[in-house]
Amino acid sequence: MFSKISLIATCTALYVSTAVAHERAVEFPDTEDGSVVLAADLHTHSVFSDGEVWPSIRVKEAHLDGLEVLAVTEHLEHQPHKADMPHPDRNRSYEIAEGVRADSEFDLMVINGAEVTRDMPYGHINAIFLSDANALLTEEPKQAMKAAKAQGAFVFLNHPNWLPHVSDGIARLSDYHKDLIAEGLLQGIEVVNGTLDGHSEHALQIALDNNLTVMGTSDIHGLVDWTHNAGAGGHRPMTLVLASDRSEAAFKRALFDGRTVAWSYDDLLGREEHVKAVVDACLTLEAEPAVRDYTVISAKIVNTCPVNFTLLNQGEETFQNTGDVLNVKRDGETAVAVRTKTGKGQMVLTVDVLNAQIGFRKALTTRLVTAIPAQ
């Protein structure tokens, strides 16, 4: 009797665990042009700098979250655990993480990186795709950036709206940052940073104005579950990378080409063409045949992504059953009754996607189109 109860309890626990893991893992559909959307977190910490967990935890969290790419980016200069954990090799955290990934056979890319940590006007800058992080331990910050470039690294500015660096919370480029951009030593900027718990519209505009890649990162120090409620409805901030395939080479090429969207809570931020590609892949409109000679057509907006969308109707066709603001739940659908002109042909909804930003205080506008089936 007890063995049967124990078996049932074990099976139930395994089922619940599998269901939670499936619910937690993020997944986005391919875009219309065939790009795959790779979920990446490219700013993370462990006890090898100022984080609170061993590198193996970062790998296991990334696997549970459904990430395709994880970068290990310990602070080079900021080493508060040095007395307890002296480690002269700044690649060690990555080596441990990559070893765990290899042993587990997780479908995950682990990338070596580092955070060059200086006071303003330099600030904090991440370099990823490093072959040797130790080479970035230089006296002069620009030498670290040159060492990163020599290794083929992708380099981006971290949390430019961080209050200890900008007291008014407005992201700006210093003259030093402008020099780095001019010399090809800086390719991206964080628009989203999880430690700051939100996004910066000013940083987004800086990215657009200076041809920088839009980045979203967790900058995680503690546990992802505790910090971002992962596994219970939340998710870490991340970068969605629109790549030609799932290889590391394609991922890196897409980063340098700026084919990214930052994702934080339900906010998507980036260049219009990339945000639109992701949103259009997520949302589809489906209509039912007309009833009698009614021109009001029943339809539904289907969302196949892990993002809740808020839509504002801006078109000529209005709704019979609701106002102009629609909420479309993640992996869900919203029913609408649309007043059309004839009840035939195409149904076109022009909407502002209020949680998709393509510039400073500027939302994405897109069209949802479907054919109205014949009776």
mmCIF file of C-alpha atoms in Angstrom:
data_model
loop_
_atom_site.group_PDB
_atom_site.id
_atom_site.type_symbol
_atom_site.label_atom_id
_atom_site.label_comp_id
_atom_site.label_asym_id
_atom_site.label_seq_id
_atom_site.Cartn_x
_atom_site.Cartn_y
_atom_site.Cartn_z
ATOM 1 C CA MET A 1 0.000 0.000 0.000
ATOM 2 C CA PHE A 2 2.713 2.414 1.019
ATOM 3 C CA SER A 3 4.794 1.510 -2.029
ATOM 4 C CA LYS A 4 1.830 2.311 -4.304
ATOM 5 C CA ILE A 5 1.307 5.658 -2.590
ATOM 6 C CA SER A 6 5.020 6.388 -2.855
ATOM 7 C CA LEU A 7 5.007 5.499 -6.559
ATOM 8 C CA ILE A 8 1.981 7.716 -7.221
ATOM 9 C CA ALA A 9 3.584 10.594 -5.316
ATOM 10 C CA THR A 10 6.833 10.192 -7.248
ATOM 11 C CA CYS A 11 5.055 10.114 -10.617
ATOM 12 C CA THR A 12 2.997 13.166 -9.664
ATOM 13 C CA ALA A 13 6.115 15.064 -8.622
ATOM 14 C CA LEU A 14 7.868 14.177 -11.879
ATOM 15 C CA TYR A 15 4.837 15.277 -13.910
ATOM 16 C CA VAL A 16 4.585 18.596 -12.060
ATOM 17 C CA SER A 17 8.337 19.161 -12.382
ATOM 18 C CA THR A 18 8.232 18.488 -16.133
ATOM 19 C CA ALA A 19 5.188 20.725 -16.588
ATOM 20 C CA VAL A 20 6.817 23.589 -14.664
ATOM 21 C CA ALA A 21 10.049 23.251 -16.665
ATOM 22 C CA HIS A 22 8.076 23.315 -19.924
ATOM 23 C CA GLU A 23 6.078 26.358 -18.775
ATOM 24 C CA ARG A 24 9.269 28.158 -17.739
ATOM 25 C CA ALA A 25 11.263 27.621 -20.929
ATOM 26 C CA VAL A 26 10.808 30.521 -23.354
ATOM 27 C CA GLU A 27 10.342 29.922 -27.049
ATOM 28 C CA PHE A 28 9.670 32.275 -29.952
ATOM 29 C CA PRO A 29 8.595 31.262 -33.469
ATOM 30 C CA ASP A 30 10.798 31.892 -36.491
ATOM 31 C CA THR A 31 10.227 35.203 -38.254
ATOM 32 C CA GLU A 32 8.676 35.517 -41.702
ATOM 33 C CA ASP A 33 12.089 35.833 -43.380
ATOM 34 C CA GLY A 34 13.203 32.531 -41.845
ATOM 35 C CA SER A 35 15.331 33.943 -39.029
ATOM 36 C CA VAL A 36 15.450 31.912 -35.835
ATOM 37 C CA VAL A 37 14.934 33.836 -32.599
ATOM 38 C CA LEU A 38 17.656 32.865 -30.121
ATOM 39 C CA ALA A 39 17.136 33.763 -26.454
ATOM 40 C CA ALA A 40 20.380 34.930 -24.834
ATOM 41 C CA ASP A 41 21.576 36.331 -21.519
ATOM 42 C CA LEU A 42 24.959 37.960 -22.076
ATOM 43 C CA HIS A 43 25.614 39.553 -18.669
ATOM 44 C CA THR A 44 25.816 37.224 -15.651
ATOM 45 C CA HIS A 45 27.878 36.843 -12.484
ATOM 46 C CA SER A 46 28.877 34.085 -10.077
ATOM 47 C CA VAL A 47 30.957 33.888 -6.889
ATOM 48 C CA PHE A 48 34.009 34.366 -9.116
ATOM 49 C CA SER A 49 33.215 38.095 -8.968
ATOM 50 C CA ASP A 50 30.320 39.585 -6.958
ATOM 51 C CA GLY A 51 27.651 36.955 -7.612
ATOM 52 C CA GLU A 52 26.155 34.601 -5.047
ATOM 53 C CA VAL A 53 26.155 31.222 -6.830
ATOM 54 C CA TRP A 54 28.599 28.736 -8.346
ATOM 55 C CA PRO A 55 28.885 28.853 -12.171
ATOM 56 C CA SER A 56 27.114 25.491 -12.473
ATOM 57 C CA ILE A 57 23.913 27.122 -11.190
ATOM 58 C CA ARG A 58 24.049 29.689 -13.995
ATOM 59 C CA VAL A 59 24.168 26.880 -16.562
ATOM 60 C CA LYS A 60 21.286 24.958 -14.999
ATOM 61 C CA GLU A 61 19.147 28.108 -14.697
ATOM 62 C CA ALA A 62 19.796 28.931 -18.348
ATOM 63 C CA HIS A 63 18.738 25.429 -19.376
ATOM 64 C CA LEU A 64 15.514 25.676 -17.369
ATOM 65 C CA ASP A 65 14.784 29.102 -18.861
ATOM 66 C CA GLY A 66 15.116 27.769 -22.393
ATOM 67 C CA LEU A 67 18.066 29.990 -23.274
ATOM 68 C CA GLU A 68 20.119 29.162 -26.325
ATOM 69 C CA VAL A 69 23.104 31.287 -25.265
ATOM 70 C CA LEU A 70 24.643 32.167 -21.893
ATOM 71 C CA ALA A 71 27.657 34.446 -21.444
ATOM 72 C CA VAL A 72 29.816 34.247 -18.324
ATOM 73 C CA THR A 73 30.929 37.839 -17.638
ATOM 74 C CA GLU A 74 32.661 38.217 -14.286
ATOM 75 C CA HIS A 75 33.957 41.594 -13.144
ATOM 76 C CA LEU A 76 37.667 41.731 -13.878
ATOM 77 C CA GLU A 77 38.624 44.369 -11.324
ATOM 78 C CA HIS A 78 35.782 44.111 -8.789
ATOM 79 C CA GLN A 79 36.585 40.983 -6.751
ATOM 80 C CA PRO A 80 34.866 41.175 -3.329
ATOM 81 C CA HIS A 81 35.334 37.412 -2.720
ATOM 82 C CA LYS A 82 39.051 37.455 -3.488
ATOM 83 C CA ALA A 83 40.151 36.740 0.089
ATOM 84 C CA ASP A 84 38.016 33.593 0.197
ATOM 85 C CA MET A 85 38.379 32.620 -3.468
ATOM 86 C CA PRO A 86 41.695 33.736 -4.922
ATOM 87 C CA HIS A 87 41.736 32.894 -8.621
ATOM 88 C CA PRO A 88 44.456 34.395 -10.792
ATOM 89 C CA ASP A 89 42.853 33.030 -13.972
ATOM 90 C CA ARG A 90 39.860 35.155 -14.979
ATOM 91 C CA ASN A 91 38.724 32.430 -17.386
ATOM 92 C CA ARG A 92 38.077 29.931 -14.604
ATOM 93 C CA SER A 93 34.373 30.715 -14.139
ATOM 94 C CA TYR A 94 33.739 30.125 -17.839
ATOM 95 C CA GLU A 95 35.737 26.887 -17.803
ATOM 96 C CA ILE A 96 33.598 25.512 -14.972
ATOM 97 C CA ALA A 97 30.358 26.580 -16.667
ATOM 98 C CA GLU A 98 31.362 25.110 -20.018
ATOM 99 C CA GLY A 99 32.426 21.886 -18.315
ATOM 100 C CA VAL A 100 29.019 21.553 -16.670
ATOM 101 C CA ARG A 101 27.294 22.187 -19.987
ATOM 102 C CA ALA A 102 29.412 19.601 -21.767
ATOM 103 C CA ASP A 103 28.815 16.959 -19.086
ATOM 104 C CA SER A 104 25.066 17.612 -19.046
ATOM 105 C CA GLU A 105 24.691 17.755 -22.844
ATOM 106 C CA PHE A 106 22.352 20.746 -22.485
ATOM 107 C CA ASP A 107 21.365 22.356 -25.790
ATOM 108 C CA LEU A 108 23.069 25.593 -24.774
ATOM 109 C CA MET A 109 25.984 27.721 -25.961
ATOM 110 C CA VAL A 110 28.197 29.009 -23.135
ATOM 111 C CA ILE A 111 30.373 31.967 -24.135
ATOM 112 C CA ASN A 112 33.427 33.359 -22.371
ATOM 113 C CA GLY A 113 33.237 37.024 -21.432
ATOM 114 C CA ALA A 114 34.260 39.634 -18.889
ATOM 115 C CA GLU A 115 33.086 42.942 -17.453
ATOM 116 C CA VAL A 116 35.654 45.727 -17.484
ATOM 117 C CA THR A 117 34.673 47.644 -14.354
ATOM 118 C CA ARG A 118 35.834 51.255 -14.096
ATOM 119 C CA ASP A 119 34.508 54.548 -12.780
ATOM 120 C CA MET A 120 33.030 57.133 -15.109
ATOM 121 C CA PRO A 121 33.664 58.408 -17.708
ATOM 122 C CA TYR A 122 34.543 54.811 -18.627
ATOM 123 C CA GLY A 123 31.824 52.915 -16.773
ATOM 124 C CA HIS A 124 31.221 49.174 -17.003
ATOM 125 C CA ILE A 125 31.698 47.455 -20.354
ATOM 126 C CA ASN A 126 31.156 43.810 -21.301
ATOM 127 C CA ALA A 127 33.215 41.892 -23.835
ATOM 128 C CA ILE A 128 32.051 38.463 -25.008
ATOM 129 C CA PHE A 129 33.488 35.780 -27.305
ATOM 130 C CA LEU A 130 36.818 36.096 -25.512
ATOM 131 C CA SER A 131 39.591 33.546 -25.823
ATOM 132 C CA ASP A 132 41.436 34.971 -22.799
ATOM 133 C CA ALA A 133 39.778 37.313 -20.305
ATOM 134 C CA ASN A 134 43.104 37.908 -18.534
ATOM 135 C CA ALA A 135 44.311 39.998 -21.474
ATOM 136 C CA LEU A 136 41.713 42.652 -20.571
ATOM 137 C CA LEU A 137 43.273 43.309 -17.152
ATOM 138 C CA THR A 138 45.041 46.476 -18.285
ATOM 139 C CA GLU A 139 45.895 49.718 -16.543
ATOM 140 C CA GLU A 140 44.259 51.900 -19.190
ATOM 141 C CA PRO A 141 40.632 51.024 -20.097
ATOM 142 C CA LYS A 142 41.026 51.597 -23.830
ATOM 143 C CA GLN A 143 43.816 49.020 -23.915
ATOM 144 C CA ALA A 144 41.325 46.495 -22.570
ATOM 145 C CA MET A 145 38.957 47.352 -25.414
ATOM 146 C CA LYS A 146 41.757 46.924 -27.949
ATOM 147 C CA ALA A 147 42.647 43.572 -26.404
ATOM 148 C CA ALA A 148 39.001 42.536 -26.751
ATOM 149 C CA LYS A 149 38.911 43.571 -30.399
ATOM 150 C CA ALA A 150 42.093 41.608 -31.072
ATOM 151 C CA GLN A 151 40.226 38.509 -29.870
ATOM 152 C CA GLY A 152 37.235 39.196 -32.122
ATOM 153 C CA ALA A 153 35.030 40.105 -29.165
ATOM 154 C CA PHE A 154 31.635 41.787 -29.234
ATOM 155 C CA VAL A 155 31.697 44.729 -26.797
ATOM 156 C CA PHE A 156 28.767 46.574 -25.233
ATOM 157 C CA LEU A 157 28.175 49.315 -22.669
ATOM 158 C CA ASN A 158 26.445 48.208 -19.473
ATOM 159 C CA HIS A 159 23.589 49.938 -17.595
ATOM 160 C CA PRO A 160 24.215 53.500 -18.904
ATOM 161 C CA ASN A 161 21.313 54.775 -16.762
ATOM 162 C CA TRP A 162 22.734 53.425 -13.465
ATOM 163 C CA LEU A 163 22.274 56.083 -10.776
ATOM 164 C CA PRO A 164 25.785 55.802 -9.266
ATOM 165 C CA HIS A 165 27.082 56.815 -12.712
ATOM 166 C CA VAL A 166 24.331 59.253 -13.812
ATOM 167 C CA SER A 167 22.496 60.854 -10.911
ATOM 168 C CA ASP A 168 19.440 61.816 -12.997
ATOM 169 C CA GLY A 169 19.006 58.311 -14.438
ATOM 170 C CA ILE A 170 19.301 59.515 -18.037
ATOM 171 C CA ALA A 171 21.601 57.430 -20.221
ATOM 172 C CA ARG A 172 24.295 59.412 -22.034
ATOM 173 C CA LEU A 173 27.466 58.648 -23.916
ATOM 174 C CA SER A 174 30.650 60.142 -22.495
ATOM 175 C CA ASP A 175 33.359 61.433 -24.817
ATOM 176 C CA TYR A 176 35.253 58.230 -24.028
ATOM 177 C CA HIS A 177 32.317 56.118 -25.226
ATOM 178 C CA LYS A 178 32.038 58.196 -28.391
ATOM 179 C CA ASP A 179 35.733 57.615 -29.077
ATOM 180 C CA LEU A 180 35.274 53.867 -28.631
ATOM 181 C CA ILE A 181 32.401 53.882 -31.140
ATOM 182 C CA ALA A 182 34.413 55.929 -33.640
ATOM 183 C CA GLU A 183 37.338 53.493 -33.364
ATOM 184 C CA GLY A 184 35.138 50.414 -33.757
ATOM 185 C CA LEU A 185 35.752 49.274 -30.186
ATOM 186 C CA LEU A 186 32.124 49.408 -28.952
ATOM 187 C CA GLN A 187 29.269 47.666 -30.764
ATOM 188 C CA GLY A 188 26.299 47.586 -28.376
ATOM 189 C CA ILE A 189 24.520 49.146 -25.410
ATOM 190 C CA GLU A 190 22.272 47.746 -22.697
ATOM 191 C CA VAL A 191 18.751 49.068 -23.090
ATOM 192 C CA VAL A 192 17.515 46.586 -20.483
ATOM 193 C CA ASN A 193 19.370 45.576 -17.310
ATOM 194 C CA GLY A 194 17.795 43.256 -14.764
ATOM 195 C CA THR A 195 19.718 44.623 -11.789
ATOM 196 C CA LEU A 196 18.154 48.010 -12.556
ATOM 197 C CA ASP A 197 14.794 46.215 -12.955
ATOM 198 C CA GLY A 198 13.651 47.868 -16.144
ATOM 199 C CA HIS A 199 14.611 49.552 -19.382
ATOM 200 C CA SER A 200 15.973 52.894 -20.547
ATOM 201 C CA GLU A 201 14.233 54.653 -23.440
ATOM 202 C CA HIS A 202 17.184 57.050 -23.608
ATOM 203 C CA ALA A 203 19.562 54.110 -24.091
ATOM 204 C CA LEU A 204 17.307 52.798 -26.859
ATOM 205 C CA GLN A 205 17.519 56.121 -28.659
ATOM 206 C CA ILE A 206 21.304 56.161 -28.193
ATOM 207 C CA ALA A 207 21.451 52.745 -29.857
ATOM 208 C CA LEU A 208 19.367 53.964 -32.796
ATOM 209 C CA ASP A 209 21.326 57.200 -33.201
ATOM 210 C CA ASN A 210 24.765 55.559 -33.001
ATOM 211 C CA ASN A 211 24.132 52.278 -34.831
ATOM 212 C CA LEU A 212 24.679 50.230 -31.674
ATOM 213 C CA THR A 213 23.194 46.796 -31.092
ATOM 214 C CA VAL A 214 20.250 46.825 -28.659
ATOM 215 C CA MET A 215 20.981 44.604 -25.654
ATOM 216 C CA GLY A 216 18.821 43.203 -22.856
ATOM 217 C CA THR A 217 20.501 41.349 -19.984
ATOM 218 C CA SER A 218 19.762 40.059 -16.507
ATOM 219 C CA ASP A 219 23.072 41.145 -14.927
ATOM 220 C CA ILE A 220 22.100 38.419 -12.480
ATOM 221 C CA HIS A 221 23.971 38.102 -9.180
ATOM 222 C CA GLY A 222 21.561 36.049 -7.049
ATOM 223 C CA LEU A 223 19.144 33.323 -8.099
ATOM 224 C CA VAL A 224 17.090 33.897 -11.249
ATOM 225 C CA ASP A 225 14.076 32.291 -9.558
ATOM 226 C CA TRP A 226 14.155 34.687 -6.623
ATOM 227 C CA THR A 227 15.078 37.785 -8.608
ATOM 228 C CA HIS A 228 12.756 37.369 -11.597
ATOM 229 C CA ASN A 229 10.131 34.891 -10.368
ATOM 230 C CA ALA A 230 11.280 32.439 -13.037
ATOM 231 C CA GLY A 231 9.223 29.276 -13.047
ATOM 232 C CA ALA A 232 6.247 31.043 -11.486
ATOM 233 C CA GLY A 233 5.159 33.322 -14.307
ATOM 234 C CA GLY A 234 8.196 35.577 -14.585
ATOM 235 C CA HIS A 235 11.322 35.517 -16.720
ATOM 236 C CA ARG A 236 14.770 37.045 -16.702
ATOM 237 C CA PRO A 237 15.489 40.007 -19.027
ATOM 238 C CA MET A 238 17.280 38.846 -22.165
ATOM 239 C CA THR A 239 18.291 39.593 -25.733
ATOM 240 C CA LEU A 240 16.353 38.014 -28.583
ATOM 241 C CA VAL A 241 18.798 37.528 -31.442
ATOM 242 C CA LEU A 242 17.455 37.093 -34.989
ATOM 243 C CA ALA A 243 19.989 34.742 -36.543
ATOM 244 C CA SER A 244 20.137 32.825 -39.809
ATOM 245 C CA ASP A 245 20.556 29.548 -37.908
ATOM 246 C CA ARG A 246 21.359 28.216 -34.431
ATOM 247 C CA SER A 247 25.133 28.093 -34.801
ATOM 248 C CA GLU A 248 27.533 30.199 -32.751
ATOM 249 C CA ALA A 249 28.846 31.812 -35.935
ATOM 250 C CA ALA A 250 25.345 32.893 -37.004
ATOM 251 C CA PHE A 251 24.578 34.154 -33.493
ATOM 252 C CA LYS A 252 27.754 36.234 -33.384
ATOM 253 C CA ARG A 253 27.157 37.602 -36.879
ATOM 254 C CA ALA A 254 23.614 38.673 -35.931
ATOM 255 C CA LEU A 255 24.944 40.507 -32.861
ATOM 256 C CA PHE A 256 27.455 42.467 -34.922
ATOM 257 C CA ASP A 257 24.727 43.163 -37.505
ATOM 258 C CA GLY A 258 22.442 44.551 -34.772
ATOM 259 C CA ARG A 259 19.629 42.040 -35.367
ATOM 260 C CA THR A 260 18.333 42.042 -31.795
ATOM 261 C CA VAL A 261 15.346 42.850 -29.593
ATOM 262 C CA ALA A 262 15.597 43.444 -25.843
ATOM 263 C CA TRP A 263 12.917 41.763 -23.712
ATOM 264 C CA SER A 264 12.012 42.821 -20.167
ATOM 265 C CA TYR A 265 8.750 41.864 -18.435
ATOM 266 C CA ASP A 266 6.307 42.279 -21.364
ATOM 267 C CA ASP A 267 8.304 45.027 -23.066
ATOM 268 C CA LEU A 268 10.044 44.470 -26.406
ATOM 269 C CA LEU A 269 12.523 47.146 -27.482
ATOM 270 C CA GLY A 270 14.658 47.565 -30.576
ATOM 271 C CA ARG A 271 14.817 48.738 -34.151
ATOM 272 C CA GLU A 272 11.460 48.826 -35.902
ATOM 273 C CA GLU A 273 12.234 46.104 -38.446
ATOM 274 C CA HIS A 274 13.404 43.662 -35.776
ATOM 275 C CA VAL A 275 10.655 44.349 -33.247
ATOM 276 C CA LYS A 276 8.069 44.110 -36.019
ATOM 277 C CA ALA A 277 9.511 40.792 -37.196
ATOM 278 C CA VAL A 278 9.168 39.309 -33.701
ATOM 279 C CA VAL A 279 5.691 40.740 -33.063
ATOM 280 C CA ASP A 280 4.370 39.658 -36.461
ATOM 281 C CA ALA A 281 5.668 36.141 -35.804
ATOM 282 C CA CYS A 282 3.836 36.095 -32.466
ATOM 283 C CA LEU A 283 0.418 37.457 -33.458
ATOM 284 C CA THR A 284 -2.004 36.157 -36.075
ATOM 285 C CA LEU A 285 -5.589 37.108 -36.878
ATOM 286 C CA GLU A 286 -8.202 34.449 -37.643
ATOM 287 C CA ALA A 287 -11.731 35.239 -38.869
ATOM 288 C CA GLU A 288 -14.900 33.152 -39.008
ATOM 289 C CA PRO A 289 -17.374 33.179 -41.912
ATOM 290 C CA ALA A 290 -20.053 35.852 -41.912
ATOM 291 C CA VAL A 291 -23.443 34.971 -40.454
ATOM 292 C CA ARG A 292 -26.425 35.789 -42.693
ATOM 293 C CA ASP A 293 -25.817 39.230 -44.144
ATOM 294 C CA TYR A 294 -24.090 40.605 -41.012
ATOM 295 C CA THR A 295 -20.992 42.685 -41.591
ATOM 296 C CA VAL A 296 -19.845 42.157 -37.996
ATOM 297 C CA ILE A 297 -17.392 39.250 -38.183
ATOM 298 C CA SER A 298 -16.236 37.111 -35.268
ATOM 299 C CA ALA A 299 -12.464 36.770 -35.109
ATOM 300 C CA LYS A 300 -9.652 36.037 -32.700
ATOM 301 C CA ILE A 301 -6.109 37.291 -32.239
ATOM 302 C CA VAL A 302 -3.813 34.346 -31.494
ATOM 303 C CA ASN A 303 -0.547 34.830 -29.584
ATOM 304 C CA THR A 304 2.047 32.045 -29.821
ATOM 305 C CA CYS A 305 4.719 33.812 -27.731
ATOM 306 C CA PRO A 306 5.528 34.097 -23.992
ATOM 307 C CA VAL A 307 4.700 37.835 -24.021
ATOM 308 C CA ASN A 308 1.452 39.536 -23.005
ATOM 309 C CA PHE A 309 0.599 42.107 -25.678
ATOM 310 C CA THR A 310 -1.362 45.340 -25.241
ATOM 311 C CA LEU A 311 -2.837 46.543 -28.529
ATOM 312 C CA LEU A 312 -4.502 49.854 -29.385
ATOM 313 C CA ASN A 313 -6.777 49.765 -32.427
ATOM 314 C CA GLN A 314 -5.890 52.581 -34.821
ATOM 315 C CA GLY A 315 -7.718 51.392 -37.938
ATOM 316 C CA GLU A 316 -11.047 52.110 -39.563
ATOM 317 C CA GLU A 317 -12.578 48.810 -38.471
ATOM 318 C CA THR A 318 -13.891 48.975 -34.917
ATOM 319 C CA PHE A 319 -15.027 46.370 -32.411
ATOM 320 C CA GLN A 320 -18.577 45.390 -31.573
ATOM 321 C CA ASN A 321 -17.770 43.753 -28.237
ATOM 322 C CA THR A 322 -14.986 45.845 -26.710
ATOM 323 C CA GLY A 323 -13.117 49.129 -26.776
ATOM 324 C CA ASP A 324 -10.006 49.938 -28.760
ATOM 325 C CA VAL A 325 -7.534 48.551 -26.193
ATOM 326 C CA LEU A 326 -6.994 44.792 -26.359
ATOM 327 C CA ASN A 327 -4.959 42.542 -24.081
ATOM 328 C CA VAL A 328 -3.712 39.347 -25.705
ATOM 329 C CA LYS A 329 -2.323 36.932 -23.123
ATOM 330 C CA ARG A 330 0.894 35.046 -23.724
ATOM 331 C CA ASP A 331 0.316 31.741 -25.504
ATOM 332 C CA GLY A 332 -3.371 32.674 -25.610
ATOM 333 C CA GLU A 333 -6.016 34.300 -27.751
ATOM 334 C CA THR A 334 -8.499 37.174 -27.577
ATOM 335 C CA ALA A 335 -11.919 37.067 -29.252
ATOM 336 C CA VAL A 336 -13.156 40.167 -31.062
ATOM 337 C CA ALA A 337 -16.239 41.034 -33.083
ATOM 338 C CA VAL A 338 -15.067 43.290 -35.896
ATOM 339 C CA ARG A 339 -17.291 45.747 -37.727
ATOM 340 C CA THR A 340 -16.272 45.384 -41.369
ATOM 341 C CA LYS A 341 -17.531 47.268 -44.406
ATOM 342 C CA THR A 342 -18.863 44.303 -46.372
ATOM 343 C CA GLY A 343 -18.275 41.129 -44.346
ATOM 344 C CA LYS A 344 -16.238 39.790 -47.268
ATOM 345 C CA GLY A 345 -12.665 39.818 -48.558
ATOM 346 C CA GLN A 346 -9.934 40.749 -46.115
ATOM 347 C CA MET A 347 -10.048 41.832 -42.501
ATOM 348 C CA VAL A 348 -7.303 44.310 -41.599
ATOM 349 C CA LEU A 349 -6.611 45.540 -38.076
ATOM 350 C CA THR A 350 -4.078 48.347 -37.692
ATOM 351 C CA VAL A 351 -2.802 48.421 -34.124
ATOM 352 C CA ASP A 352 -0.215 50.138 -31.979
ATOM 353 C CA VAL A 353 1.611 47.532 -29.903
ATOM 354 C CA LEU A 354 1.929 49.552 -26.720
ATOM 355 C CA ASN A 355 4.513 47.260 -25.116
ATOM 356 C CA ALA A 356 6.755 47.213 -28.199
ATOM 357 C CA GLN A 357 9.037 50.253 -28.387
ATOM 358 C CA ILE A 358 10.955 51.280 -31.489
ATOM 359 C CA GLY A 359 12.225 54.658 -30.289
ATOM 360 C CA PHE A 360 12.002 57.161 -27.469
ATOM 361 C CA ARG A 361 8.371 56.928 -26.287
ATOM 362 C CA LYS A 362 7.394 55.470 -29.655
ATOM 363 C CA ALA A 363 5.345 52.283 -30.012
ATOM 364 C CA LEU A 364 5.347 49.885 -32.938
ATOM 365 C CA THR A 365 2.452 50.055 -35.405
ATOM 366 C CA THR A 366 1.628 46.879 -37.304
ATOM 367 C CA ARG A 367 -1.211 45.311 -39.307
ATOM 368 C CA LEU A 368 -3.000 42.045 -38.596
ATOM 369 C CA VAL A 369 -4.484 40.702 -41.815
ATOM 370 C CA THR A 370 -6.619 37.663 -42.609
ATOM 371 C CA ALA A 371 -9.091 36.508 -45.228
ATOM 372 C CA ILE A 372 -12.758 36.317 -44.237
ATOM 373 C CA PRO A 373 -13.873 32.779 -45.135
ATOM 374 C CA ALA A 374 -16.790 32.398 -47.493
ATOM 375 C CA GLN A 375 -20.074 31.254 -45.975
#
